[in-house]
Short mmCIF file of C-alpha atoms in Angstrom, two decimals:
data_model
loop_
_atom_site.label_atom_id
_atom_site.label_comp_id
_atom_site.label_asym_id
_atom_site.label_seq_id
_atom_site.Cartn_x
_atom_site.Cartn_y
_atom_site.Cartn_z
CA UNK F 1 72.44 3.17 5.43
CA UNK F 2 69.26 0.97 4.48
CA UNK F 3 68.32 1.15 8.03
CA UNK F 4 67.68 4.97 7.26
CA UNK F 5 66.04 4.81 4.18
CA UNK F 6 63.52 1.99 5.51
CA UNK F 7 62.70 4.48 8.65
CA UNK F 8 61.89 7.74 6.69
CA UNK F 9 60.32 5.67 3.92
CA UNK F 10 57.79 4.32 7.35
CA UNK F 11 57.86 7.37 8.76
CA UNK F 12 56.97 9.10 5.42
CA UNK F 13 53.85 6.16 4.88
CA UNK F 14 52.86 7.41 8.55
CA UNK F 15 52.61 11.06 7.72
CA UNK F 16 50.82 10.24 4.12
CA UNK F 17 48.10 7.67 5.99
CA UNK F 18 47.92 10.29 8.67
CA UNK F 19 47.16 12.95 5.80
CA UNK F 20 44.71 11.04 4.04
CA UNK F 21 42.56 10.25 6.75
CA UNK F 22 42.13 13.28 8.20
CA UNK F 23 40.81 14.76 4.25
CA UNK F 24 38.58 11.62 4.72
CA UNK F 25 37.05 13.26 7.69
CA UNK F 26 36.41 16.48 6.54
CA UNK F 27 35.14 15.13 2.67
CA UNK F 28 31.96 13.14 4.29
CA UNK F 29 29.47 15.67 2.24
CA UNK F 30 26.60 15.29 5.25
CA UNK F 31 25.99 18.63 6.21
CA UNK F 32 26.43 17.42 9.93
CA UNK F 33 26.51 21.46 11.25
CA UNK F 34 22.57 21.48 10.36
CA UNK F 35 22.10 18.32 12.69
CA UNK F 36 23.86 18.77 16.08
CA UNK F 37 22.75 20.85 18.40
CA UNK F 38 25.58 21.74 21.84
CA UNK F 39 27.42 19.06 21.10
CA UNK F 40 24.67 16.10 20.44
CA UNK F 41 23.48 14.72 17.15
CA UNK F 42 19.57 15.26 16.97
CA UNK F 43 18.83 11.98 15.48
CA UNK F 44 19.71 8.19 15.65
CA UNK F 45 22.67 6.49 13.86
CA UNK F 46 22.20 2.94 12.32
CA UNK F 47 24.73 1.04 9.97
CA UNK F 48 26.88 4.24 9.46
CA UNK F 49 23.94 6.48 8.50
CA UNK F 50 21.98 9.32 10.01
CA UNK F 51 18.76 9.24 10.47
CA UNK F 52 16.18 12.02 11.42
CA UNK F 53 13.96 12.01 14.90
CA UNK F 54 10.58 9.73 13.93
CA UNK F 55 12.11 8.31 11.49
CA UNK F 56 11.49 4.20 10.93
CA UNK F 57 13.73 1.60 10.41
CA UNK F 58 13.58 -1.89 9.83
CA UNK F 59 16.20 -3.08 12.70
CA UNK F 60 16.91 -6.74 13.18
CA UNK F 61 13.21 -7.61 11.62
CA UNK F 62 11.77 -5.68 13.72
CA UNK F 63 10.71 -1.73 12.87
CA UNK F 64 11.97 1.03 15.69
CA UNK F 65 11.37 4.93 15.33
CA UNK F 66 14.51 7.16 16.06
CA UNK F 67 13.51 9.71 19.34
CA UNK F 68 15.18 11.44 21.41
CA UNK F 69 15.60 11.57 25.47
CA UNK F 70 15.99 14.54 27.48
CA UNK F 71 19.44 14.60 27.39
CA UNK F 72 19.37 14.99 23.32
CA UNK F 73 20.70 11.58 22.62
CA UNK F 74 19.16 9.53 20.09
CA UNK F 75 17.70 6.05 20.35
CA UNK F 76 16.01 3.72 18.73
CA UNK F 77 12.60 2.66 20.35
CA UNK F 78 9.64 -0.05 19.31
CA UNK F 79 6.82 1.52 17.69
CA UNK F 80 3.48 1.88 19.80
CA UNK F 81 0.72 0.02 19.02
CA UNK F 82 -1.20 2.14 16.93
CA UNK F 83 2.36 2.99 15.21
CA UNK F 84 2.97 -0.56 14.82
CA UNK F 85 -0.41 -1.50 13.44
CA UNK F 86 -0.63 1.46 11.10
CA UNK F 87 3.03 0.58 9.73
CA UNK F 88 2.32 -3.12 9.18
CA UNK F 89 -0.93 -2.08 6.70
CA UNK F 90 1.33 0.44 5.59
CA UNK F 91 3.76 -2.76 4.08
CA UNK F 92 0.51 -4.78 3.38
CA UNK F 93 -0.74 -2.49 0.87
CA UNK F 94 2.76 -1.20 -0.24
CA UNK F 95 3.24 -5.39 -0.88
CA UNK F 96 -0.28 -6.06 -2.63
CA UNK F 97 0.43 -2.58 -5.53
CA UNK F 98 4.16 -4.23 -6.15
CA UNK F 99 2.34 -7.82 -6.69
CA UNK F 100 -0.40 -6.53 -8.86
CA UNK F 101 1.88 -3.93 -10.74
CA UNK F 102 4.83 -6.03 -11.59
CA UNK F 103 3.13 -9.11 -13.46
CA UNK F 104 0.61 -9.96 -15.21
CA UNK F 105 0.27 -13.93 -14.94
CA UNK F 106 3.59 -15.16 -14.91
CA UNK F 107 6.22 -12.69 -17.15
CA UNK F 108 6.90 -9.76 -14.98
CA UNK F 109 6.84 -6.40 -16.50
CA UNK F 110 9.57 -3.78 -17.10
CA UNK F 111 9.10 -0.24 -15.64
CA UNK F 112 7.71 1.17 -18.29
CA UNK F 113 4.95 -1.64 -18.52
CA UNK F 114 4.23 -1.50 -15.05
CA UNK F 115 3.97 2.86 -15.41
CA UNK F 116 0.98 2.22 -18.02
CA UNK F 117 -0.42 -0.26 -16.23
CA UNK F 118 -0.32 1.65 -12.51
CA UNK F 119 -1.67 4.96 -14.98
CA UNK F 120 -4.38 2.64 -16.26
CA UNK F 121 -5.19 1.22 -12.52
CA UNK F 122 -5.62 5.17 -11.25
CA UNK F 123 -7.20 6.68 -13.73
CA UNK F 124 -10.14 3.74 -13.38
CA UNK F 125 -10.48 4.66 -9.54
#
């Protein structure tokens, strides 16, 4: 008699597990009809996430743009040279605004600080 009860109770988990991950599936919230096109997704995939054709990411230090082949499939390529050289000024400048808009001498500034003082910065220029 426990025999039985320890199959349908495993049998029962199965069913529930099975269940759940299919409602898993269908919950995602990515509106993945709007991106694939007979069967392909038009874009590149990294770490679980979509990611549009042209778009840059930082992969394994190194930054590749998403584009696609003939055959629709996405991949992730190195940047050209006037890509690459335009994205590494690109991260200069992005680094030297962050340095001069988060401190002043040694205390760094909350958000609201740094807001006045990017406001003040502009509105001189």
């Amino acid at each position: 008699m426990l025999r039985y009860f320890i199959v349908i109770a495993v049998t029962n988990l199965a069913f529930d597990l099975a269940v759940a991950e299919q409602n898993n599936e269908k919950d995602t919230g990515f509106p993945w009809e709007l991106v694939i096109d007979r069967g392909k997704i038009n874009g590149c995939i990294y770490n679980n996430r979509y990611y549009s054709n042209g778009s840059i990411v930082v992969k394994e230090t190194l930054p590749r743009k998403c584009k696609i082949d003939s055959n629709r499939d996405g991949y992730w390529a190195q940047l050209e040279e006037d890509e690459l050289k335009l994205y590494e000024s690109s991260v200069r400048s992005q680094m030297k605004l962050e340095e001069e808009a988060l401190t002043v001498g040694i205390e760094p500034l909350n958000k609201y600080e740094a807001a006045i003082v990017r406001f003040m910065r502009r509105s001189q220029e």
